[in-house]
Backbone as CSV, one residue per row, in Angstrom:
resi,resn,N_x,N_y,N_z,CA_x,CA_y,CA_z,C_x,C_y,C_z
1,UNK,0.791,-1.235,0.057,-0.040,0.110,0.067,0.899,1.357,-0.001
2,UNK,0.576,2.273,-0.714,1.248,3.530,-0.656,1.045,4.269,0.508
3,UNK,1.891,5.025,0.901,2.094,5.944,1.913,1.210,6.840,1.851
4,UNK,1.268,7.310,0.841,0.069,8.467,0.804,-1.432,8.266,0.672
5,UNK,-2.041,8.852,1.746,-3.600,8.447,1.693,-4.132,9.707,1.046
6,UNK,-5.586,9.556,0.514,-6.210,10.514,-0.065,-5.690,11.724,-0.564
7,UNK,-4.763,11.692,-1.545,-4.190,12.486,-1.920,-4.787,13.594,-2.555
8,UNK,-5.964,13.139,-3.252,-6.883,14.122,-3.616,-8.259,14.026,-2.880
9,UNK,-8.835,15.287,-2.224,-9.782,15.022,-1.447,-10.837,16.134,-2.008
10,UNK,-12.257,15.461,-2.165,-12.907,16.281,-2.829,-13.610,17.124,-1.912
11,UNK,-13.530,17.090,-0.571,-13.908,18.141,0.282,-13.240,19.219,0.451
12,UNK,-11.964,19.239,0.006,-11.245,20.350,0.028,-10.965,21.319,-1.227
13,UNK,-11.497,22.536,-1.097,-11.842,23.258,-2.528,-10.392,24.478,-2.574
14,UNK,-9.556,24.429,-3.246,-8.264,25.489,-3.247,-8.645,26.717,-3.505
15,UNK,-9.826,26.884,-4.222,-10.273,28.292,-4.710,-10.616,29.156,-3.308
16,UNK,-11.079,28.311,-2.222,-11.575,28.890,-1.168,-10.627,28.890,-0.061
17,UNK,-9.584,28.445,-0.206,-8.635,28.238,0.765,-7.767,29.886,1.232
18,UNK,-7.998,30.145,2.063,-7.291,31.539,2.395,-5.510,31.716,2.044
19,UNK,-5.250,32.596,2.106,-3.644,32.833,1.782,-2.955,32.710,2.830
20,UNK,-3.392,32.733,4.103,-2.511,32.211,5.028,-2.790,30.906,5.617
21,UNK,-3.336,30.033,4.674,-3.399,28.515,4.777,-3.221,27.603,3.641
22,UNK,-2.411,26.644,3.754,-2.234,25.811,2.829,-2.656,24.570,2.942
23,UNK,-3.244,23.663,1.739,-4.014,22.366,1.765,-2.702,21.565,2.597
24,UNK,-3.301,20.475,3.516,-2.594,19.691,3.902,-2.004,18.313,3.079
25,UNK,-1.503,18.741,2.128,-1.194,17.602,1.268,0.339,17.371,1.112
26,UNK,1.128,18.122,2.287,2.562,17.807,1.982,3.071,17.354,3.273
27,UNK,2.112,16.864,4.034,2.832,16.239,5.419,3.706,15.198,5.205
28,UNK,4.732,14.915,5.524,5.498,13.589,5.362,5.187,12.691,6.147
29,UNK,5.166,11.531,5.457,5.058,10.217,5.983,6.235,9.982,7.095
30,UNK,5.948,9.549,8.179,6.820,9.197,9.229,6.785,7.837,9.416
31,UNK,5.989,7.142,9.089,5.584,5.479,9.603,5.485,4.556,8.498
32,UNK,5.963,3.419,8.807,6.008,2.390,7.871,4.435,2.401,7.271
33,UNK,4.370,2.646,5.706,2.902,2.542,5.082,2.486,1.451,5.372
34,UNK,2.874,0.231,5.982,2.274,-0.848,6.040,1.809,-1.155,7.743
35,UNK,2.227,-0.178,8.413,1.938,-0.198,9.745,0.322,-0.145,10.065
36,UNK,-0.062,-1.017,11.107,-1.510,-1.146,11.380,-1.960,-0.109,12.610
37,UNK,-3.026,0.141,12.387,-3.705,1.211,13.469,-5.033,0.395,14.339
38,UNK,-4.968,0.832,15.437,-6.206,0.066,16.037,-7.146,1.194,16.551
39,UNK,-8.222,1.258,15.848,-9.385,2.519,16.357,-10.294,1.764,17.346
40,UNK,-10.563,2.442,18.485,-11.597,1.852,19.413,-12.553,2.779,19.466
41,UNK,-13.870,2.419,19.338,-14.952,3.552,19.240,-15.715,3.172,20.419
42,UNK,-15.927,4.386,21.448,-16.602,3.797,22.653,-18.058,4.674,22.572
43,UNK,-18.958,4.609,23.815,-20.186,5.091,23.750,-20.293,6.480,24.123
44,UNK,-19.595,7.507,23.541,-19.895,8.582,23.584,-20.117,9.283,21.967
45,UNK,-20.952,10.504,22.199,-21.199,11.413,21.071,-19.946,11.600,20.326
46,UNK,-20.217,11.607,18.935,-19.077,11.990,18.113,-18.429,11.077,17.146
47,UNK,-19.404,9.691,16.928,-18.727,8.636,16.142,-18.214,9.367,14.694
48,UNK,-18.867,10.213,14.221,-18.218,10.340,12.850,-16.972,10.733,12.670
49,UNK,-16.334,11.184,13.964,-14.784,11.530,14.084,-14.347,10.107,13.495
50,UNK,-14.614,8.994,14.078,-14.212,7.576,13.860,-14.459,7.159,12.499
51,UNK,-15.618,7.358,11.949,-15.936,7.067,10.551,-15.241,7.415,9.649
52,UNK,-14.741,8.845,9.846,-13.855,9.548,8.802,-12.674,8.920,8.799
53,UNK,-11.983,8.723,10.083,-10.368,8.254,10.305,-10.527,6.748,9.678
54,UNK,-11.318,6.109,9.857,-11.382,4.520,9.131,-11.627,4.645,7.973
55,UNK,-12.397,5.767,7.257,-12.536,5.946,5.906,-10.849,6.118,5.189
56,UNK,-10.239,7.224,6.065,-9.095,7.332,5.530,-8.093,6.530,5.469
57,UNK,-7.816,5.872,6.811,-6.844,4.450,7.087,-7.165,3.364,6.153
58,UNK,-8.196,3.390,5.572,-8.938,2.183,5.046,-8.499,0.716,5.675
59,UNK,-8.003,0.016,5.080,-7.560,-1.288,5.435,-6.172,-1.505,6.652
60,UNK,-6.052,-0.410,6.613,-4.743,-0.540,7.693,-5.287,-0.357,9.297
61,UNK,-6.458,-0.322,9.275,-7.336,-0.021,10.437,-7.908,-1.477,10.800
62,UNK,-7.812,-1.853,12.168,-8.601,-2.607,12.661,-9.334,-1.862,13.887
63,UNK,-10.718,-2.272,13.780,-11.650,-1.331,14.602,-12.288,-2.135,15.966
64,UNK,-12.280,-1.469,16.972,-13.192,-2.249,17.956,-14.288,-1.374,18.496
65,UNK,-15.561,-2.051,18.695,-16.642,-1.102,18.945,-17.314,-1.657,19.890
66,UNK,-17.607,-0.878,21.037,-18.093,-1.119,22.462,-19.757,-1.327,22.146
67,UNK,-20.156,-2.046,23.001,-21.757,-2.303,22.717,-22.556,-0.783,22.889
68,UNK,-22.099,-0.054,23.795,-22.595,1.410,23.913,-22.328,2.004,22.715
69,UNK,-21.359,2.109,21.968,-20.774,2.789,20.811,-21.784,2.092,19.606
70,UNK,-22.234,1.134,19.562,-23.371,0.395,18.703,-24.427,1.451,18.577
71,UNK,-25.094,1.368,19.655,-26.145,2.512,19.534,-26.033,3.760,19.136
72,UNK,-24.787,4.553,19.380,-24.650,5.759,18.894,-24.452,5.735,17.796
73,UNK,-23.719,4.815,17.024,-23.667,4.790,15.544,-24.725,4.857,14.935
74,UNK,-25.643,3.863,15.057,-26.853,3.794,14.617,-27.887,5.205,14.784
75,UNK,-27.549,6.027,16.063,-28.342,6.792,16.123,-27.942,8.184,15.265
76,UNK,-26.269,8.340,15.334,-25.684,9.361,14.908,-25.369,9.347,13.213
77,UNK,-25.370,8.135,12.791,-24.955,8.058,11.462,-26.030,7.194,10.643
78,UNK,-26.819,6.433,11.119,-27.944,5.884,10.553,-27.408,4.227,10.038
79,UNK,-25.961,4.129,10.120,-25.334,2.769,9.614,-25.528,1.948,10.526
80,UNK,-25.322,0.530,9.971,-25.008,-0.684,11.085,-23.574,-0.578,11.513
81,UNK,-23.110,-1.386,12.316,-21.841,-1.176,12.519,-21.183,-1.864,11.779
82,UNK,-21.298,-2.865,11.142,-20.866,-3.460,9.837,-20.560,-2.700,8.830
83,UNK,-21.420,-1.637,8.239,-21.625,-0.499,7.336,-20.449,0.370,7.926
84,UNK,-20.363,0.845,8.911,-19.820,1.746,9.731,-18.175,1.587,9.793
85,UNK,-17.978,0.323,9.903,-16.515,-0.174,10.049,-16.049,-1.035,8.548
86,UNK,-16.841,-0.661,7.565,-16.715,-1.484,6.530,-15.445,-1.318,5.679
87,UNK,-14.398,-0.278,5.796,-13.603,-0.157,5.212,-12.089,-0.627,5.975
88,UNK,-12.370,-1.105,7.372,-11.417,-1.680,8.144,-11.027,-3.131,7.756
89,UNK,-9.892,-3.305,8.108,-9.597,-4.882,7.863,-10.099,-5.478,8.745
90,UNK,-10.398,-5.457,10.071,-10.665,-6.309,11.002,-11.965,-5.478,11.877
91,UNK,-12.759,-6.189,12.593,-13.696,-5.952,13.246,-13.806,-6.556,14.852
92,UNK,-13.401,-6.132,15.813,-13.683,-6.705,16.898,-14.864,-6.076,17.826
93,UNK,-15.770,-6.837,18.618,-16.528,-6.545,19.397,-15.916,-6.123,20.799
94,UNK,-16.290,-5.191,21.256,-15.995,-4.754,22.486,-15.859,-5.489,23.835
95,UNK,-16.560,-6.796,23.832,-16.641,-7.485,24.762,-15.676,-8.618,24.681
96,UNK,-15.042,-8.885,23.726,-14.246,-9.983,22.867,-12.768,-9.963,23.643
97,UNK,-12.557,-10.263,25.022,-11.111,-10.169,25.685,-10.320,-11.131,25.005
98,UNK,-10.869,-11.985,24.143,-9.786,-12.952,23.633,-9.268,-12.509,22.393
99,UNK,-9.645,-11.481,21.930,-9.424,-11.065,20.704,-7.838,-10.540,20.670
100,UNK,-7.125,-10.858,19.497,-5.644,-10.468,19.522,-5.294,-9.036,20.096
101,UNK,-5.844,-7.986,20.169,-5.348,-6.833,20.802,-5.217,-6.640,22.182
102,UNK,-5.955,-7.886,22.629,-5.707,-7.994,24.308,-4.574,-8.311,24.623
103,UNK,-3.568,-8.957,23.615,-2.488,-9.345,23.873,-1.165,-8.550,23.661
104,UNK,-0.290,-8.268,24.421,0.974,-7.387,23.947,1.999,-8.209,22.730
105,UNK,1.378,-9.424,22.733,2.186,-10.292,21.262,1.465,-9.527,20.231
106,UNK,0.462,-9.014,20.062,-0.189,-8.588,18.949,0.360,-7.190,18.768
107,UNK,0.756,-7.058,17.402,1.536,-6.012,17.042,0.521,-4.977,16.263
108,UNK,0.486,-3.816,16.957,-0.504,-2.464,16.295,0.769,-1.332,16.441
109,UNK,0.552,-0.562,15.595,1.394,0.725,15.894,0.859,1.991,16.629
110,UNK,-0.478,1.901,16.697,-1.184,3.085,17.602,-2.786,2.582,17.939
111,UNK,-2.849,3.015,19.089,-4.150,2.935,19.536,-4.925,4.430,19.661
112,UNK,-6.055,4.559,18.811,-6.852,5.627,19.011,-8.274,5.312,19.543
113,UNK,-8.508,6.005,20.732,-9.795,5.944,21.169,-10.704,7.199,20.835
114,UNK,-11.661,6.721,19.805,-12.131,7.891,19.077,-13.808,7.540,18.991
115,UNK,-14.771,8.284,19.762,-14.535,8.959,20.663,-14.520,8.156,22.169
116,UNK,-13.815,9.099,22.856,-13.245,8.372,24.047,-14.534,8.814,25.318
117,UNK,-15.441,7.937,25.786,-16.087,8.261,26.823,-15.330,8.549,27.962
118,UNK,-16.261,9.534,29.111,-15.436,9.578,30.461,-15.597,8.108,31.008
119,UNK,-15.970,7.295,31.059,-16.142,5.999,31.673,-14.785,5.379,31.125
120,UNK,-14.549,5.415,29.920,-13.316,4.732,29.251,-12.393,5.204,29.770
121,UNK,-12.105,6.822,29.686,-11.029,7.616,30.068,-10.897,7.033,31.591
122,UNK,-11.740,6.963,32.572,-11.430,6.599,34.027,-10.751,5.440,34.174
123,UNK,-11.377,4.473,33.298,-10.800,3.193,33.363,-9.591,2.978,33.297
124,UNK,-9.198,3.628,32.153,-7.658,3.611,31.430,-6.836,4.272,32.408
125,UNK,-7.255,5.456,32.991,-6.485,6.136,33.983,-6.353,5.405,35.378
126,UNK,-7.002,4.256,35.404,-6.924,3.523,36.715,-6.471,2.256,36.494
127,UNK,-6.270,1.950,35.263,-5.489,0.659,34.984,-6.531,-0.631,34.970
128,UNK,-7.981,-0.245,34.768,-8.843,-1.372,34.724,-9.168,-1.597,33.221
129,UNK,-8.828,-2.764,33.142,-8.949,-3.626,31.858,-10.027,-4.445,31.697
130,UNK,-11.283,-3.693,31.646,-12.254,-4.817,31.895,-13.232,-5.110,30.213
131,UNK,-12.697,-4.656,29.155,-13.044,-4.705,28.079,-12.053,-4.834,26.885
132,UNK,-12.359,-5.065,25.685,-11.370,-4.965,24.503,-10.600,-3.657,24.524
133,UNK,-11.188,-2.786,24.762,-10.842,-0.993,24.519,-9.736,-0.804,25.714
134,UNK,-10.154,-1.054,26.980,-9.457,-0.749,28.014,-8.460,-1.743,28.074
135,UNK,-8.518,-2.937,27.883,-7.482,-3.805,27.579,-6.440,-3.216,27.009
136,UNK,-6.682,-3.123,25.428,-5.860,-2.716,24.581,-5.081,-1.434,25.042
137,UNK,-5.581,-0.441,25.341,-4.858,0.841,25.961,-4.118,0.400,26.775
138,UNK,-4.216,-0.486,27.819,-3.132,-1.274,28.793,-2.216,-1.714,28.038
139,UNK,-2.351,-2.504,27.043,-1.258,-3.291,26.097,-0.711,-2.067,25.568
140,UNK,-1.080,-0.697,24.940,-0.150,0.205,24.627,0.376,0.806,25.492
141,UNK,0.176,1.211,26.525,0.609,1.823,27.906,2.154,0.788,28.015
142,UNK,1.505,-0.603,28.498,3.043,-1.329,28.663,3.834,-1.588,27.754
143,UNK,3.447,-1.695,26.640,4.240,-1.898,25.575,4.906,-0.789,24.951
144,UNK,4.574,0.548,25.459,5.078,1.896,25.174,4.728,2.306,23.847
145,UNK,3.318,1.904,23.500,3.008,2.293,21.886,2.227,3.617,21.936
146,UNK,2.069,4.263,20.792,1.300,5.430,21.242,-0.161,5.133,21.373
147,UNK,-0.780,6.141,22.245,-1.942,6.159,22.612,-2.911,7.433,22.743
148,UNK,-3.688,7.454,21.594,-4.402,8.901,21.625,-5.952,8.755,22.074
149,UNK,-6.098,9.522,22.754,-7.665,9.598,23.410,-8.172,11.154,22.918
150,UNK,-9.637,10.575,22.129,-10.075,11.824,21.980,-11.483,11.994,22.901
151,UNK,-11.432,12.755,23.644,-12.695,12.986,24.743,-13.640,14.085,23.751
152,UNK,-14.978,13.897,23.906,-15.809,14.983,23.256,-16.622,15.345,24.222
153,UNK,-16.899,14.892,25.523,-17.783,15.332,26.160,-17.231,16.956,27.084
154,UNK,-18.317,17.704,27.234,-18.052,19.104,27.600,-19.359,19.481,28.386
155,UNK,-18.886,20.313,29.312,-17.588,20.557,29.974,-16.806,19.569,30.722
156,UNK,-15.724,19.679,31.282,-15.073,18.555,31.917,-15.047,18.611,33.354
157,UNK,-15.114,17.591,34.148,-15.381,17.939,35.397,-13.530,17.697,35.987
158,UNK,-13.917,17.998,37.315,-12.139,18.074,37.803,-11.912,16.505,37.651
159,UNK,-12.694,15.492,37.932,-12.203,14.257,38.090,-11.763,13.774,36.337
160,UNK,-12.530,14.430,35.517,-12.074,13.908,33.897,-10.687,14.702,34.056
161,UNK,-10.425,15.841,34.107,-9.377,16.850,34.061,-8.159,15.963,34.591
162,UNK,-8.431,15.548,35.950,-7.186,14.704,36.867,-6.701,13.607,36.027
163,UNK,-8.222,12.687,35.447,-7.614,11.521,34.555,-6.944,11.824,33.368
164,UNK,-7.133,13.124,32.771,-6.591,13.226,31.529,-4.950,13.682,31.676
165,UNK,-4.769,14.525,32.990,-3.489,14.892,33.388,-2.636,13.617,33.902
166,UNK,-3.323,12.689,34.400,-2.336,11.562,34.919,-2.144,10.741,33.585
167,UNK,-2.916,10.816,32.727,-2.684,10.025,31.489,-1.644,10.736,30.595
168,UNK,-1.631,12.114,30.605,-0.708,12.754,29.716,0.693,12.716,30.219
169,UNK,0.811,12.757,31.477,2.063,12.650,32.251,2.784,11.163,31.830
170,UNK,1.985,10.372,31.470,2.376,9.111,30.811,2.594,9.211,29.593
171,UNK,2.457,10.453,29.048,2.995,10.165,27.235,1.681,10.028,26.435
172,UNK,0.543,9.898,26.987,-0.821,9.577,26.443,-1.062,10.929,25.542
173,UNK,-1.541,11.154,24.614,-2.045,11.988,23.878,-3.342,12.422,24.140
174,UNK,-3.479,13.636,24.725,-5.240,13.601,24.780,-5.612,15.194,23.911
175,UNK,-6.297,14.521,23.120,-6.780,15.272,21.766,-8.248,15.627,21.835
176,UNK,-8.528,16.285,22.381,-10.350,16.887,22.592,-10.611,17.150,21.180
177,UNK,-11.985,16.620,20.991,-12.676,16.874,19.810,-13.304,18.597,19.890
178,UNK,-12.084,19.229,19.775,-12.416,20.728,19.471,-12.034,21.560,18.158
179,UNK,-12.399,21.297,17.055,-12.215,21.592,16.051,-11.976,23.058,15.746
180,UNK,-10.974,23.574,15.117,-10.792,24.911,14.898,-11.416,25.809,13.756
181,UNK,-11.402,27.048,13.636,-12.402,27.813,12.938,-11.466,28.649,11.933
182,UNK,-10.238,28.749,11.842,-9.428,29.668,11.135,-9.378,29.245,9.879
183,UNK,-9.502,28.065,9.263,-10.016,27.426,7.950,-11.109,27.938,7.326
184,UNK,-11.851,28.564,7.976,-13.193,29.028,7.438,-13.851,27.716,6.938
185,UNK,-14.606,27.052,8.079,-15.379,25.851,7.759,-16.471,25.997,7.196
186,UNK,-16.867,25.321,6.102,-18.510,25.406,5.601,-19.494,24.471,5.871
187,UNK,-18.680,23.238,6.054,-19.665,22.215,6.426,-19.254,21.698,7.736
188,UNK,-20.037,20.556,8.278,-19.759,19.786,9.604,-18.587,18.993,9.052
189,UNK,-18.473,18.450,7.599,-17.130,17.753,7.435,-15.788,18.250,7.446
190,UNK,-16.061,19.429,7.413,-14.701,20.385,7.322,-14.336,20.384,8.923
191,UNK,-15.139,20.166,9.718,-14.922,20.303,11.171,-14.303,19.182,11.667
192,UNK,-15.197,17.864,11.093,-14.674,16.570,11.440,-13.153,16.149,10.616
193,UNK,-13.123,16.790,9.590,-11.589,17.012,9.051,-10.681,17.594,9.930
194,UNK,-10.924,18.360,10.634,-10.035,19.273,11.461,-9.187,18.467,12.319
195,UNK,-10.214,17.850,13.001,-9.533,16.832,14.185,-9.100,15.696,13.850
196,UNK,-9.808,14.965,12.500,-9.038,13.948,12.040,-7.781,13.920,11.495
197,UNK,-7.434,15.192,10.808,-6.066,15.490,10.417,-4.988,15.701,11.873
198,UNK,-5.482,16.196,12.845,-4.677,16.393,13.830,-4.103,15.065,14.391
199,UNK,-5.444,14.015,14.144,-5.017,12.527,14.701,-4.280,12.096,13.756
200,UNK,-4.154,12.026,12.478,-3.241,11.631,11.425,-1.858,12.039,11.469
201,UNK,-1.673,13.346,11.988,-0.641,13.962,12.141,0.133,13.151,13.417
202,UNK,-0.650,12.983,14.539,0.227,12.351,15.638,0.279,11.037,15.193
203,UNK,-0.128,10.435,14.501,0.000,8.914,13.928,1.291,8.768,12.970
204,UNK,1.645,9.973,12.237,2.692,10.067,11.629,2.011,9.601,10.107
205,UNK,1.073,9.739,9.773,0.295,9.270,8.597,0.305,10.567,7.404
206,UNK,0.691,10.351,6.381,0.661,11.338,5.358,-1.077,11.466,4.808
207,UNK,-1.160,12.904,4.853,-2.872,12.707,4.384,-3.289,13.930,3.686
208,UNK,-4.200,14.237,2.944,-4.566,15.548,2.160,-5.760,15.963,2.669
209,UNK,-6.103,16.018,3.765,-7.341,16.681,4.671,-7.327,17.849,5.364
210,UNK,-8.128,18.772,5.395,-7.667,19.939,5.980,-6.907,20.812,5.680
211,UNK,-6.704,21.723,6.505,-5.575,22.939,6.170,-4.275,23.019,6.991
212,UNK,-3.492,23.678,6.929,-2.369,24.259,7.522,-2.337,25.639,7.796
213,UNK,-2.051,26.067,9.216,-1.956,27.467,9.085,-0.265,27.984,8.722
214,UNK,-0.363,29.083,8.296,1.155,29.399,8.048,1.582,30.787,8.068
215,UNK,0.355,31.530,9.004,0.864,32.612,9.622,-0.359,33.736,9.116
216,UNK,-0.217,34.883,9.630,-1.075,35.927,9.580,-1.347,36.295,7.957
217,UNK,-2.326,36.572,7.412,-2.274,37.053,5.936,-1.604,38.503,5.728
218,UNK,-1.093,38.375,4.584,-0.219,39.465,4.502,-1.152,40.921,3.847
């Protein structure tokens, strides 16, 4: 598989890109193009972010969907779980603790929990590994693999903030689903791509979605 993903993206219109921005088509690939990525979808609102990330990564993705996430997927996208994860290579049920990602011997480049519910965040911070998502997170931590958590719930309680701080100190990337507006988004998909682009940057994956800030306009 080529390292470049979605080199041409129909959602990005060069004609409406401000002069102080440029299209995100030149980000260098920093990982092996055959790397496998694990995307875990939990029962928080914002599953469209996960759907888009799976779409971009394609069959480089293995997906875990929890029972609560299945209900959110149907409500927010109108898709079945099978349709939602259709472009991924492998699909795992969140309750399947015998699945490969539960073991440190199973290789994956990074784990993205997207969206990450408050309950999942609290369990990971406390070292509780009672489902495949939290177990895969424990594996990522003990094997020192990249772990990205994307909370969407707002506002954040002091407990949630303390959990995020605890994990950030361990090297976990806390990437809230808080899209920026400097690119002049016109559609919901533009806001979704803003977050997905940041995730891809942290994964070291070349992509062509979103825009990059280059300074104030002349």
